[in-house]
Short mmCIF file of C-alpha atoms in Angstrom, two decimals:
data_model
loop_
_atom_site.label_atom_id
_atom_site.label_comp_id
_atom_site.label_asym_id
_atom_site.label_seq_id
_atom_site.Cartn_x
_atom_site.Cartn_y
_atom_site.Cartn_z
CA UNK W 1 127.68 117.94 169.70
CA UNK W 2 129.28 117.65 173.42
CA UNK W 3 132.88 115.75 173.04
CA UNK W 4 132.87 112.04 172.34
CA UNK W 5 128.70 111.88 172.36
CA UNK W 6 126.49 110.81 169.71
CA UNK W 7 123.40 112.66 171.28
CA UNK W 8 122.45 115.23 172.97
CA UNK W 9 119.02 117.26 173.77
CA UNK W 10 119.16 121.30 173.86
CA UNK W 11 116.61 123.76 174.65
CA UNK W 12 115.18 126.17 171.29
CA UNK W 13 113.54 128.87 170.99
CA UNK W 14 110.26 129.19 168.51
CA UNK W 15 110.05 133.31 167.09
CA UNK W 16 106.44 133.29 166.25
CA UNK W 17 105.34 134.49 163.13
CA UNK W 18 102.09 136.24 164.50
CA UNK W 19 104.27 137.52 167.89
CA UNK W 20 105.67 136.12 170.35
CA UNK W 21 108.36 133.11 171.24
CA UNK W 22 107.66 129.15 172.43
CA UNK W 23 110.26 127.10 173.96
CA UNK W 24 110.86 123.63 172.59
CA UNK W 25 113.58 120.98 172.72
CA UNK W 26 115.72 119.46 169.92
CA UNK W 27 117.71 116.40 170.35
CA UNK W 28 119.77 115.83 168.10
CA UNK W 29 120.73 111.70 166.89
CA UNK W 30 122.52 109.69 164.93
CA UNK W 31 121.41 108.21 161.86
CA UNK W 32 123.62 104.86 159.68
CA UNK W 33 121.85 103.42 155.99
CA UNK W 34 122.44 99.40 156.96
CA UNK W 35 122.99 97.05 154.17
CA UNK W 36 120.92 94.31 152.68
CA UNK W 37 122.82 90.69 153.24
CA UNK W 38 122.74 88.47 150.05
CA UNK W 39 124.55 86.14 152.80
CA UNK W 40 123.68 86.11 156.64
CA UNK W 41 127.07 86.39 158.46
CA UNK W 42 126.88 83.34 161.49
CA UNK W 43 126.38 84.17 165.16
CA UNK W 44 129.33 82.81 167.04
CA UNK W 45 130.35 85.90 167.97
CA UNK W 46 133.01 86.45 165.94
CA UNK W 47 132.22 89.79 164.20
CA UNK W 48 135.03 89.34 161.35
CA UNK W 49 131.54 88.59 159.03
CA UNK W 50 130.71 91.80 159.73
CA UNK W 51 133.71 94.14 159.89
CA UNK W 52 133.60 95.90 156.01
CA UNK W 53 129.75 96.97 157.03
CA UNK W 54 127.52 100.06 158.59
CA UNK W 55 128.61 100.60 162.03
CA UNK W 56 129.43 103.05 164.36
CA UNK W 57 131.11 103.65 168.25
CA UNK W 58 129.72 104.72 171.24
CA UNK W 59 132.03 106.22 174.01
CA UNK W 60 132.09 105.91 177.25
CA UNK W 61 130.95 109.51 177.96
CA UNK W 62 127.27 108.48 176.21
CA UNK W 63 126.03 108.36 179.46
CA UNK W 64 122.10 107.60 180.10
CA UNK W 65 122.48 106.37 183.56
CA UNK W 66 124.44 106.85 187.19
CA UNK W 67 127.61 107.13 187.25
CA UNK W 68 130.65 107.67 183.75
CA UNK W 69 132.97 104.70 182.94
CA UNK W 70 136.51 106.08 183.78
CA UNK W 71 137.54 105.40 180.60
CA UNK W 72 137.30 103.47 176.97
CA UNK W 73 139.03 100.91 178.68
CA UNK W 74 135.96 100.60 181.25
CA UNK W 75 132.87 100.75 178.69
CA UNK W 76 132.28 101.44 175.04
CA UNK W 77 131.82 99.51 172.25
CA UNK W 78 132.02 99.46 168.25
CA UNK W 79 128.88 97.93 166.86
CA UNK W 80 127.80 97.00 163.01
CA UNK W 81 124.47 96.18 161.17
CA UNK W 82 123.03 95.11 159.14
CA UNK W 83 119.95 92.64 157.59
CA UNK W 84 118.29 90.89 155.30
CA UNK W 85 114.15 90.15 154.07
CA UNK W 86 114.40 87.39 157.15
CA UNK W 87 116.28 88.87 159.87
CA UNK W 88 118.13 91.61 161.82
CA UNK W 89 122.04 91.66 161.71
CA UNK W 90 123.99 93.13 164.86
CA UNK W 91 127.54 92.57 166.01
CA UNK W 92 128.68 94.23 169.62
CA UNK W 93 132.02 94.57 170.39
CA UNK W 94 132.38 95.58 174.14
CA UNK W 95 135.53 97.06 175.67
CA UNK W 96 134.96 96.00 179.46
CA UNK W 97 137.86 94.57 181.98
CA UNK W 98 135.99 93.46 184.50
CA UNK W 99 133.71 91.25 182.82
CA UNK W 100 130.88 89.52 185.29
CA UNK W 101 128.92 86.52 184.86
CA UNK W 102 126.64 86.56 188.00
CA UNK W 103 123.60 85.32 186.30
CA UNK W 104 122.32 82.12 186.82
CA UNK W 105 121.47 80.24 183.33
CA UNK W 106 116.88 80.12 184.87
CA UNK W 107 117.46 84.04 185.88
CA UNK W 108 117.62 85.31 182.95
CA UNK W 109 115.50 88.63 182.49
CA UNK W 110 116.14 92.60 183.75
CA UNK W 111 119.65 92.97 181.85
CA UNK W 112 120.05 96.56 184.04
CA UNK W 113 121.67 93.99 186.53
CA UNK W 114 124.58 93.04 185.16
CA UNK W 115 127.00 93.24 181.75
CA UNK W 116 124.92 92.96 179.07
CA UNK W 117 124.02 94.81 175.98
CA UNK W 118 120.42 95.35 174.88
CA UNK W 119 118.95 95.87 170.89
CA UNK W 120 115.67 98.35 171.07
CA UNK W 121 114.34 98.74 167.40
CA UNK W 122 111.55 100.18 166.39
CA UNK W 123 110.89 98.59 162.88
CA UNK W 124 107.66 101.46 162.18
CA UNK W 125 110.14 104.73 162.28
CA UNK W 126 106.38 106.34 164.13
CA UNK W 127 106.14 104.16 167.68
CA UNK W 128 105.01 106.29 171.06
CA UNK W 129 105.95 104.52 173.59
CA UNK W 130 107.18 100.51 174.21
CA UNK W 131 104.29 98.42 173.24
CA UNK W 132 104.80 99.17 169.43
CA UNK W 133 108.72 98.09 169.57
CA UNK W 134 111.34 94.65 170.06
CA UNK W 135 113.61 95.25 172.76
CA UNK W 136 115.45 93.03 172.65
CA UNK W 137 119.09 91.47 175.00
CA UNK W 138 121.91 89.28 176.19
CA UNK W 139 123.69 89.52 179.22
CA UNK W 140 127.67 87.38 177.44
CA UNK W 141 127.78 84.63 180.04
CA UNK W 142 126.16 83.58 183.30
CA UNK W 143 127.36 81.43 186.27
CA UNK W 144 127.39 78.16 183.99
CA UNK W 145 130.73 80.42 181.64
CA UNK W 146 130.58 82.15 178.99
CA UNK W 147 127.69 81.36 176.82
CA UNK W 148 125.15 84.51 175.52
CA UNK W 149 121.49 83.84 176.59
CA UNK W 150 118.87 86.45 175.47
CA UNK W 151 116.29 87.25 176.24
CA UNK W 152 113.09 89.90 176.10
CA UNK W 153 112.41 92.59 178.77
CA UNK W 154 110.34 96.21 178.69
CA UNK W 155 108.51 95.79 176.42
CA UNK W 156 105.11 94.12 175.31
CA UNK W 157 106.27 90.47 175.02
CA UNK W 158 109.18 89.78 177.81
CA UNK W 159 110.09 86.93 178.74
CA UNK W 160 113.16 84.61 177.79
CA UNK W 161 114.20 84.73 174.07
CA UNK W 162 112.75 80.26 173.66
CA UNK W 163 110.07 81.88 173.94
CA UNK W 164 108.84 85.48 173.43
CA UNK W 165 111.10 85.74 170.16
CA UNK W 166 111.39 82.17 168.43
CA UNK W 167 113.90 82.23 165.68
CA UNK W 168 115.84 84.50 167.26
CA UNK W 169 120.35 83.73 167.71
CA UNK W 170 122.42 85.42 170.02
CA UNK W 171 126.10 84.93 170.42
CA UNK W 172 129.60 85.90 173.01
CA UNK W 173 133.28 85.06 172.56
CA UNK W 174 135.69 86.99 175.36
CA UNK W 175 137.83 88.73 174.44
CA UNK W 176 141.10 90.72 175.74
CA UNK W 177 139.86 93.73 175.96
CA UNK W 178 136.21 92.17 177.05
CA UNK W 179 133.06 90.60 174.79
CA UNK W 180 131.52 90.35 171.99
CA UNK W 181 127.82 90.07 171.55
CA UNK W 182 126.65 88.32 168.50
CA UNK W 183 122.27 89.22 167.73
CA UNK W 184 120.08 87.70 165.02
CA UNK W 185 116.06 89.62 165.75
CA UNK W 186 113.79 88.03 163.29
CA UNK W 187 111.41 90.13 161.66
CA UNK W 188 108.37 87.74 162.77
CA UNK W 189 109.15 88.82 166.46
CA UNK W 190 107.72 92.53 165.62
CA UNK W 191 105.09 93.95 165.05
CA UNK W 192 105.90 94.74 161.55
CA UNK W 193 108.18 93.92 159.10
CA UNK W 194 110.01 96.61 157.35
CA UNK W 195 110.45 96.92 153.28
CA UNK W 196 113.51 97.53 151.84
CA UNK W 197 114.33 102.19 152.08
CA UNK W 198 111.85 102.50 155.16
CA UNK W 199 113.92 103.84 158.32
CA UNK W 200 113.08 101.91 161.85
CA UNK W 201 114.54 102.99 165.10
CA UNK W 202 117.22 101.37 166.53
CA UNK W 203 119.21 102.01 169.60
CA UNK W 204 121.76 99.43 170.71
CA UNK W 205 122.95 99.64 175.28
CA UNK W 206 125.49 98.63 177.12
CA UNK W 207 125.01 97.42 181.07
CA UNK W 208 127.93 97.30 183.10
CA UNK W 209 129.35 96.29 186.19
CA UNK W 210 133.06 95.59 188.02
CA UNK W 211 131.90 93.83 191.45
CA UNK W 212 134.00 90.46 189.78
CA UNK W 213 133.07 89.05 193.31
CA UNK W 214 129.32 90.23 193.22
CA UNK W 215 126.51 87.17 194.72
CA UNK W 216 124.91 85.19 192.27
CA UNK W 217 122.20 87.93 190.95
CA UNK W 218 123.28 90.55 192.36
CA UNK W 219 122.40 93.97 190.70
CA UNK W 220 125.60 95.07 190.39
CA UNK W 221 124.90 98.11 187.88
CA UNK W 222 127.09 100.31 187.69
CA UNK W 223 126.91 102.22 184.55
CA UNK W 224 124.53 102.35 181.43
CA UNK W 225 125.48 103.66 177.94
CA UNK W 226 123.30 104.08 174.20
CA UNK W 227 124.62 105.19 171.00
CA UNK W 228 122.13 107.89 171.81
CA UNK W 229 121.43 108.71 175.46
CA UNK W 230 119.38 111.22 177.57
CA UNK W 231 119.74 110.31 181.40
CA UNK W 232 116.20 111.12 182.57
CA UNK W 233 115.56 107.82 180.50
CA UNK W 234 114.64 108.28 176.63
CA UNK W 235 117.39 105.12 175.08
CA UNK W 236 114.53 103.27 176.44
CA UNK W 237 110.61 104.28 177.15
CA UNK W 238 110.26 107.19 174.40
CA UNK W 239 111.43 105.02 170.99
CA UNK W 240 110.67 108.20 169.02
CA UNK W 241 114.07 109.51 170.29
CA UNK W 242 115.86 105.94 169.06
CA UNK W 243 118.76 107.10 166.91
CA UNK W 244 117.45 107.36 162.57
CA UNK W 245 118.57 104.03 160.52
CA UNK W 246 116.71 103.61 156.75
CA UNK W 247 117.61 99.62 155.86
CA UNK W 248 119.14 100.08 152.92
CA UNK W 249 117.68 98.80 148.83
#
């Protein structure tokens, strides 16, 4: 892997036994086994009750969109993931030295426009497109203050979470280095529910913009990083190149 990146696509040549050579691409993806919880975490933006769970980091060089952040303090993250019979739980600690809150509470859509976190889940692990996945997202704050607003985007049922993902919870907190976002996403709102031991697709995407004086609703997108990041768009549109996550038994 290139330094500080968690995924890569590179070309290979395949020798064919009957003669000749063919070209292909190899995708190197991160993997993780996540624990099944007996006690769910509290969805309050405080990640201390998830700190010992399975997780990983996202570097400022895990770039898929626009301009690479200037460093870890500009845009990077660490995260933890777990599950139980009812929900998938994700806690993300985002490092962002300029958190922007320019989205109105009644304009919660299109996470690319401002600072936000996306959680893309393919519960079957076999999807070929986004019609059978859930792409959850949340802004950490709005023009009315530091209170997360969650929604779905770019899947088969888009809109605010209260309408498209009943039971989904999000919560955020401002930190000295950026913000936290915590998600509880019910399996019941996904196209299917996996079982313990199954492998699912799951990516975590960080959107960043640093225009602190942005007008309300303005698109200030400057960069996008992700756990698995491919610059041609696979981080969002192609579930088969999302990281592989195994549900622990």
